Short mmCIF file of C-alpha atoms and ligand atoms in Angstrom, two decimals:
data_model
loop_
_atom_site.label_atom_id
_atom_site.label_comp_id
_atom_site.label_asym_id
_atom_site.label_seq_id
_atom_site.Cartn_x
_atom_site.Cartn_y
_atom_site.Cartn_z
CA UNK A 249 -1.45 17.75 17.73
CA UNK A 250 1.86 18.60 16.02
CA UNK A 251 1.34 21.26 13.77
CA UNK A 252 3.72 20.61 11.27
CA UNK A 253 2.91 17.51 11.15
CA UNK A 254 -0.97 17.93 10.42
CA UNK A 255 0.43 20.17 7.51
CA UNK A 256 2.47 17.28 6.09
CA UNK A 257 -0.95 15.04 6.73
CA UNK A 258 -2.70 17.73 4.89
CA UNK A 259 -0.20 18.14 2.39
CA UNK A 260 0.27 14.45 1.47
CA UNK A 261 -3.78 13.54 1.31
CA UNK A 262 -3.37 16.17 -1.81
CA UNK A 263 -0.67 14.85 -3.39
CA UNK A 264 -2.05 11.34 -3.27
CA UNK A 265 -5.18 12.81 -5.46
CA UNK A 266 -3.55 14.77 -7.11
CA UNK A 267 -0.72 11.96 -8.46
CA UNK A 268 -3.51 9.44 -8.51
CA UNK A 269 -5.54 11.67 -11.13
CA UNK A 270 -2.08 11.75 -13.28
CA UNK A 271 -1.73 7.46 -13.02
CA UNK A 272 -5.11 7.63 -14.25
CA UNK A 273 -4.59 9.52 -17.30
CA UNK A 274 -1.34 7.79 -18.30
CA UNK A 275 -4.22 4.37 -17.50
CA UNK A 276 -6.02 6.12 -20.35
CA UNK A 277 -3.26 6.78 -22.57
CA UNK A 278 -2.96 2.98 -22.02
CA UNK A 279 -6.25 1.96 -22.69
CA UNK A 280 -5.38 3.88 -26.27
CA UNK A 281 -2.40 2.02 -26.91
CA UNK A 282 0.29 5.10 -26.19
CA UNK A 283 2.21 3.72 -23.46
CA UNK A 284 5.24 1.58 -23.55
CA UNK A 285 5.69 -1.22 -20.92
CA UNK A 286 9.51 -2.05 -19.81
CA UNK A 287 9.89 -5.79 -18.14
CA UNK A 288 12.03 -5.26 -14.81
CA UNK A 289 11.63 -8.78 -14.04
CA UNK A 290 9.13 -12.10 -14.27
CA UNK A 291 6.12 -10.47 -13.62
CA UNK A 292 7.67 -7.12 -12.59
CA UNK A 293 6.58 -4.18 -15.35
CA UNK A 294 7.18 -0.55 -15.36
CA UNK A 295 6.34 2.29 -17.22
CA UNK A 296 6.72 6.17 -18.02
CA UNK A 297 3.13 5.91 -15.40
CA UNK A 298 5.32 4.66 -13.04
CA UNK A 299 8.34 6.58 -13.40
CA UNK A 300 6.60 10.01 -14.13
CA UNK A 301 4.28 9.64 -11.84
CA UNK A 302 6.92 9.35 -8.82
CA UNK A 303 8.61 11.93 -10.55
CA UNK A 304 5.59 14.36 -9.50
CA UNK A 305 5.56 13.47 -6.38
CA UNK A 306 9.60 13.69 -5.29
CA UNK A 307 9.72 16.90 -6.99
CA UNK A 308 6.50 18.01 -4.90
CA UNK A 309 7.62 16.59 -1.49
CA UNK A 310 11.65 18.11 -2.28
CA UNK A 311 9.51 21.34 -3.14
CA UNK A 312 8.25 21.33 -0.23
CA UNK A 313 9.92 19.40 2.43
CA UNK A 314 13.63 19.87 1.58
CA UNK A 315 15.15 18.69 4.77
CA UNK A 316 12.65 15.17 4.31
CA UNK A 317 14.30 12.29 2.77
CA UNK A 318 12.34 10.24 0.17
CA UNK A 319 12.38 6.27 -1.11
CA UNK A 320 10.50 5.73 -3.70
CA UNK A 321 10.13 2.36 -5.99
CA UNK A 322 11.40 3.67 -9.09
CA UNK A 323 13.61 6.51 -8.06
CA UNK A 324 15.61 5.14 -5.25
CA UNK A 325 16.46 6.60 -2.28
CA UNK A 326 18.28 10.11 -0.93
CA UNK A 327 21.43 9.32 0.38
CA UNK A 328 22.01 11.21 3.29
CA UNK A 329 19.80 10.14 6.29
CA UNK A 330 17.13 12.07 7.70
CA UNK A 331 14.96 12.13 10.32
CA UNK A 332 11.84 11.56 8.13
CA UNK A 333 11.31 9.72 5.47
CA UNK A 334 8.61 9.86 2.72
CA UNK A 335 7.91 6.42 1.32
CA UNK A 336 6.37 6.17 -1.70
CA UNK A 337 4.98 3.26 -4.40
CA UNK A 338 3.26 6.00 -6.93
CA UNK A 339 1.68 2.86 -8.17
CA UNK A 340 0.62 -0.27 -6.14
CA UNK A 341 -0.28 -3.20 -8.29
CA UNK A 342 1.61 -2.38 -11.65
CA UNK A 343 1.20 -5.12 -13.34
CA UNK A 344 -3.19 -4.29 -12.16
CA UNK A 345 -2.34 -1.12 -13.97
CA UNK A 346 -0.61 -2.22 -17.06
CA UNK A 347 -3.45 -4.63 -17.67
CA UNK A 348 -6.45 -2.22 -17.39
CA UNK A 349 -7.77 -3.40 -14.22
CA UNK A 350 -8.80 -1.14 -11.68
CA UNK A 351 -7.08 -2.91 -8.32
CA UNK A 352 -3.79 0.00 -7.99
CA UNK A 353 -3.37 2.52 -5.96
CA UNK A 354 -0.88 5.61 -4.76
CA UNK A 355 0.53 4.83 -1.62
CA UNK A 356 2.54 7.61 0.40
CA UNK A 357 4.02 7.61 4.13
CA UNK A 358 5.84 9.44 6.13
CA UNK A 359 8.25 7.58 8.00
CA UNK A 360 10.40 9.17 11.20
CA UNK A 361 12.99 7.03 12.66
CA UNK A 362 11.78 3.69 11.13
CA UNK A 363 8.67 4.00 11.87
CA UNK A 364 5.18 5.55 9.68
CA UNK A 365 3.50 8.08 11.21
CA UNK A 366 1.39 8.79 8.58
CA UNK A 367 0.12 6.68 5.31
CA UNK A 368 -2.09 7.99 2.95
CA UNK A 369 -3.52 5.99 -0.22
CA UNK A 370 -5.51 6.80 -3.26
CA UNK A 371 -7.73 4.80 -5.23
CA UNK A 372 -8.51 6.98 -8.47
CA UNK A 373 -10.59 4.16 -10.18
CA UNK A 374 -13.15 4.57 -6.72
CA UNK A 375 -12.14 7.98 -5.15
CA UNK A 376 -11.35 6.56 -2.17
CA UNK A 377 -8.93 8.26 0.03
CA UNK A 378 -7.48 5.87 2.98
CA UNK A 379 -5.48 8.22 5.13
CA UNK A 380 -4.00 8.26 9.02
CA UNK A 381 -1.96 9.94 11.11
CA UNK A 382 -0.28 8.27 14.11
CA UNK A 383 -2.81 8.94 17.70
CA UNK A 384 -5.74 10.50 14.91
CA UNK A 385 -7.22 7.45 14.17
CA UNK A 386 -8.49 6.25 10.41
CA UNK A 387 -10.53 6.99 8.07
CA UNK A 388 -11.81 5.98 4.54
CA UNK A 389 -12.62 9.88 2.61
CA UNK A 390 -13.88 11.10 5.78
CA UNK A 391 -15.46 8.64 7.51
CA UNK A 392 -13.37 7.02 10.49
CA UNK A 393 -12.97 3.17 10.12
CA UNK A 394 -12.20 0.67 12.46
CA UNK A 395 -11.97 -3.27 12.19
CA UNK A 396 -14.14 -5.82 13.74
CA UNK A 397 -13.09 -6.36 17.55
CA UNK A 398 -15.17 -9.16 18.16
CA UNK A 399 -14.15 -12.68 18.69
CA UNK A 400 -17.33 -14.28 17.93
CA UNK A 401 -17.37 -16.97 14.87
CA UNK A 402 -17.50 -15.64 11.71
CA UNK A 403 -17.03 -15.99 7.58
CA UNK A 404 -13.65 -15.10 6.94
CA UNK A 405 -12.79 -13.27 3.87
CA UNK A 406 -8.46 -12.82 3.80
CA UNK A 407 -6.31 -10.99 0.61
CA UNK A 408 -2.93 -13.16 0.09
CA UNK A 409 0.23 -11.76 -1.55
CA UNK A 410 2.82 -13.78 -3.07
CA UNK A 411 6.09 -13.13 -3.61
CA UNK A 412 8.20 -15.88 -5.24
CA UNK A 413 11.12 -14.75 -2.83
CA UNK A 414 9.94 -16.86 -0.45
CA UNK A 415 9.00 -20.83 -0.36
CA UNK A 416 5.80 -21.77 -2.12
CA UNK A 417 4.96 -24.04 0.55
CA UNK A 418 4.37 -20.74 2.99
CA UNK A 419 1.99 -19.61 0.70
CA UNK A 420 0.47 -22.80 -0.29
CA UNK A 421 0.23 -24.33 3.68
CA UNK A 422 -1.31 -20.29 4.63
CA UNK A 423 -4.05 -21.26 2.03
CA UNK A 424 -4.75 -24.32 3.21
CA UNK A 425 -5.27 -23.61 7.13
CA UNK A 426 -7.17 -20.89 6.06
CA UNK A 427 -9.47 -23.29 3.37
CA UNK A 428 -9.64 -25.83 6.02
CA UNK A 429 -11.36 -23.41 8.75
CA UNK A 430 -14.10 -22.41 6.07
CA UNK A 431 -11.73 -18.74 5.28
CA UNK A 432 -12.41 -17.63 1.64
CA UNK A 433 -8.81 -15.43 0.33
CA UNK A 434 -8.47 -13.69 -2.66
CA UNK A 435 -5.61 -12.58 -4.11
CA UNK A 436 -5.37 -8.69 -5.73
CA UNK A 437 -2.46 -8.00 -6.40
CA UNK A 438 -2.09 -4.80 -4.68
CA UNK A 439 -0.55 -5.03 -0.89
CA UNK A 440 -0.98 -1.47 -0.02
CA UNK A 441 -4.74 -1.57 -1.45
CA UNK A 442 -5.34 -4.60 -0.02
CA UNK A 443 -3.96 -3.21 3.89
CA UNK A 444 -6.55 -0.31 3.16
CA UNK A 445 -9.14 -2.56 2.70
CA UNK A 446 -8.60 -4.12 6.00
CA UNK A 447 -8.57 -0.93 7.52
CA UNK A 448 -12.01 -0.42 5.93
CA UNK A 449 -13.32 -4.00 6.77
CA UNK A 450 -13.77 -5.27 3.53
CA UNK A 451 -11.24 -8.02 4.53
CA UNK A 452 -10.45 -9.74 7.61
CA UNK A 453 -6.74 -9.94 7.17
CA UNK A 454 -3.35 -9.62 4.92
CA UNK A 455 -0.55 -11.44 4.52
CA UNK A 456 2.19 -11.23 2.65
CA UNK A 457 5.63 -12.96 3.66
CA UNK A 458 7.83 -10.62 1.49
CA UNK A 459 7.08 -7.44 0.98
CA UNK A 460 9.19 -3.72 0.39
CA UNK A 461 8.73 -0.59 2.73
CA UNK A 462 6.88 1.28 0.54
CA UNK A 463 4.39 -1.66 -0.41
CA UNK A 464 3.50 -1.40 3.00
CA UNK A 465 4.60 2.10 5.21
CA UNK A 466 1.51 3.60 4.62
CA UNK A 467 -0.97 0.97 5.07
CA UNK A 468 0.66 -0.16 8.17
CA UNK A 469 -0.13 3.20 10.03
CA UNK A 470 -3.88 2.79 8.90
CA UNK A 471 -4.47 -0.61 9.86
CA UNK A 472 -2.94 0.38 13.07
CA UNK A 473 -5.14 3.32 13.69
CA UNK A 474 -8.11 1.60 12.88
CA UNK A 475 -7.12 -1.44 15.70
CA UNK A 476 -6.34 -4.14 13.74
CA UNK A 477 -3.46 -6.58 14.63
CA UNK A 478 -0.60 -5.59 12.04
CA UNK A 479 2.64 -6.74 12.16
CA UNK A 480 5.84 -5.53 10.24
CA UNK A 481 8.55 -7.62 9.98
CA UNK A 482 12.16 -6.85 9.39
CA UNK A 483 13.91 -9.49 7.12
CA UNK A 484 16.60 -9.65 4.28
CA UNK A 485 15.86 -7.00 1.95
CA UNK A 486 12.15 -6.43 2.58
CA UNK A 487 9.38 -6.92 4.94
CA UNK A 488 7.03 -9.97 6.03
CA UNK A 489 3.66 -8.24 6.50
CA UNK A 490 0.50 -9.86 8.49
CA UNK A 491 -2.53 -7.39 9.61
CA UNK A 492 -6.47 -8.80 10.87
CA UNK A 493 -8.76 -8.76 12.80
CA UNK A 494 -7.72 -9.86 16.40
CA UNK A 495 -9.98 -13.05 16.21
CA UNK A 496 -8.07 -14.13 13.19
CA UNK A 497 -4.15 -13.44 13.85
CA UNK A 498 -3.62 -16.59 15.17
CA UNK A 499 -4.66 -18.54 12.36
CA UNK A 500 -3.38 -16.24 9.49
CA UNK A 501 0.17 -16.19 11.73
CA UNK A 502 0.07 -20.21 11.34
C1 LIP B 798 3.19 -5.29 -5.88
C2 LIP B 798 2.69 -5.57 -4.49
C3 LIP B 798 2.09 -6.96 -4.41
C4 LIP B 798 3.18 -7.96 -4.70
C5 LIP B 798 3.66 -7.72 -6.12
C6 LIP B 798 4.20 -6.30 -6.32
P1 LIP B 798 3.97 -3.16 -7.28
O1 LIP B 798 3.77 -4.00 -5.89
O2 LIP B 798 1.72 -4.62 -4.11
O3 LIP B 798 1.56 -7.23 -3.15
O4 LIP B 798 2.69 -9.26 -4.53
O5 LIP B 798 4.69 -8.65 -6.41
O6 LIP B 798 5.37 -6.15 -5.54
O7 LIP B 798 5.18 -3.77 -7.93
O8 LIP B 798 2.76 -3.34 -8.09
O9 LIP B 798 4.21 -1.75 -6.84
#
C-alpha cells in the first residue's frame, strides 16, 4: 500500500463529511427560505451551497496537497497540469438539493494520469460514506460491498440519467429494451449517487450517455472495486457512463 496515498484516502473520506455536513446546513438555510438560486441553464441551478461549498473543499485540498491539481464544477480547473487530479462535484443532484429532496451527494476523486484511483462520496441526508481506493476494494461506511456476480434470472431494478445533449431516442429506446425484458428504472437525478448505489447493490446498473468527469470520477473507482462492469467513455466534452451487474451489461449496452 502506498502510503501517501492511504493519507490522501484518509484525508478525502473527511473532507467528504465534513463538506457534506456544510451542504446540509446551507439545505437548511433553504428549507428557511435564506438561499438564493441562480439559473445556469434549463434545468441547471446553482447556488452560494454550491459555490461555497467547493470553495471548502479547494481551499482544503490546495491546503493540503499543493502540488495536486483540482476540477471542480463550479470553480473550474488549475491550469497547469499535474500528475493528480482531485475531481470534485461538492453537490451531485443540484437541482435534488434546491428542491428539498434528499437524493445529492459530495462526490470527490482523485484522479492520476486520467484515471481515478480513489472516489469517495457522502450522503449527509443517510450518513452514508461510499469510498475506494484503487486494489482496496469497496465499501459502504465500513462495510465492503460487492455487486451480484451471478448470471442467474433475476428482477432488474436500473437508475437512468438523461442529459438532453444527446438524442432522446437513446434514452427513450434504453427504456424500452429494458421495459420489454421485465427491468424496472428509476430515474434520481444524481449520477454519482446513483454509481454508489450500484456499488452497494441497491441497483443493478447505470447509464447515462452524457455525463462530466466529476459526475462520475469517483463513482467509477467504486463500482470498479466492488466488480461491477463500468465503463467510461471518452466523447465531446463529457463522458458516456454505463456500470451493472455482469448479467445485465449486455442489455443496458443495447
Ligand atoms: C447532475 C447529474 C445528473 C444529470 C444532471 C446533472 P449536478 O449533476 O448528477 O446525472 O442527469 O443533468 O448534471 O448538476 O446535479 O451536479
Amino acid at each position: 500500500m502506498n502510503n501517501e496515498l492511504q493519507k490522501k484516502y484518509d484525508f478525502a473520506c473527511e473532507l467528504a463529511k465534513k463538506a457534506g455536513a456544510i451542504a446540509k446546513d446551507y439545505q437548511d438555510q433553504l428549507l428557511k427560505g435564506n438561499l438564493e438560486i441562480d439559473v445556469k441553464g434549463h434545468q441547471d441551478f446553482v447556488s452560494d451551497a454550491d459555490r461555497e461549498t467547493e470553495r471548502y473543499i479547494r481551499n482544503q485540498i490546495e491546503a493540503t496537497y499543493p502540488e495536486d491539481g483540482f476540477l471542480g464544477e463550479e470553480s473550474g480547473a488549475t491550469a497547469e497540469s499535474c500528475a493528480g487530479v482531485w475531481v470534485v462535484d461538492p453537490i451531485d443532484g443540484t437541482t435534488n438539493f434546491l428542491r428539498k429532496q434528499s437524493a445529492w451527494c459530495v462526490s470527490i476523486a482523485y484522479v492520476v494520469n486520467g484515471e481515478p484511483v480513489m472516489g469517495v462520496i457522502y450522503d449527509p441526508s443517510l450518513d452514508e460514506l461510499f469510498h475506494a481506493l484503487q486494489g482496496e476494494g469497496a465499501y459502504l461506511n465500513d462495510r465492503l460491498i460487492e455487486v451480484y456476480q451471478g448470471s442467474e434470472a433475476f428482477v432488474g431494478l436500473v437508475n437512468l440519467g438523461y442529459s438532453p445533449k444527446m438524442p432522446l431516442e437513446n434514452y427513450l429506446n434504453t427504456m424500452q429494451r429494458l421495459l420489454n425484458q421485465g427491468i424496472e428504472h428509476r430515474r434520481h437525478g444524481s449520477a454519482a449517487l446513483g454509481l454508489a448505489h450500484v456499488a452497494a447493490g441497491r441497483f443493478d446498473g447505470y447509464r447515462e450517455d452524457f455525463i462530466n468527469a466529476w459526475d462520475i470520477m469517483a463513482g467509477v473507482v467504486i463500482l470498479r472495486e466492488a466488480k461491477a462492469d463500468v465503463t467510461a467513455k471518452q466523447i465531446e466534452g463529457g463522458y458516456a457512463i454505463q456500470a451493472s451487474i455482469p448479467a445485465l451489461t449486455a442489455l443496458l449496452a443495447g
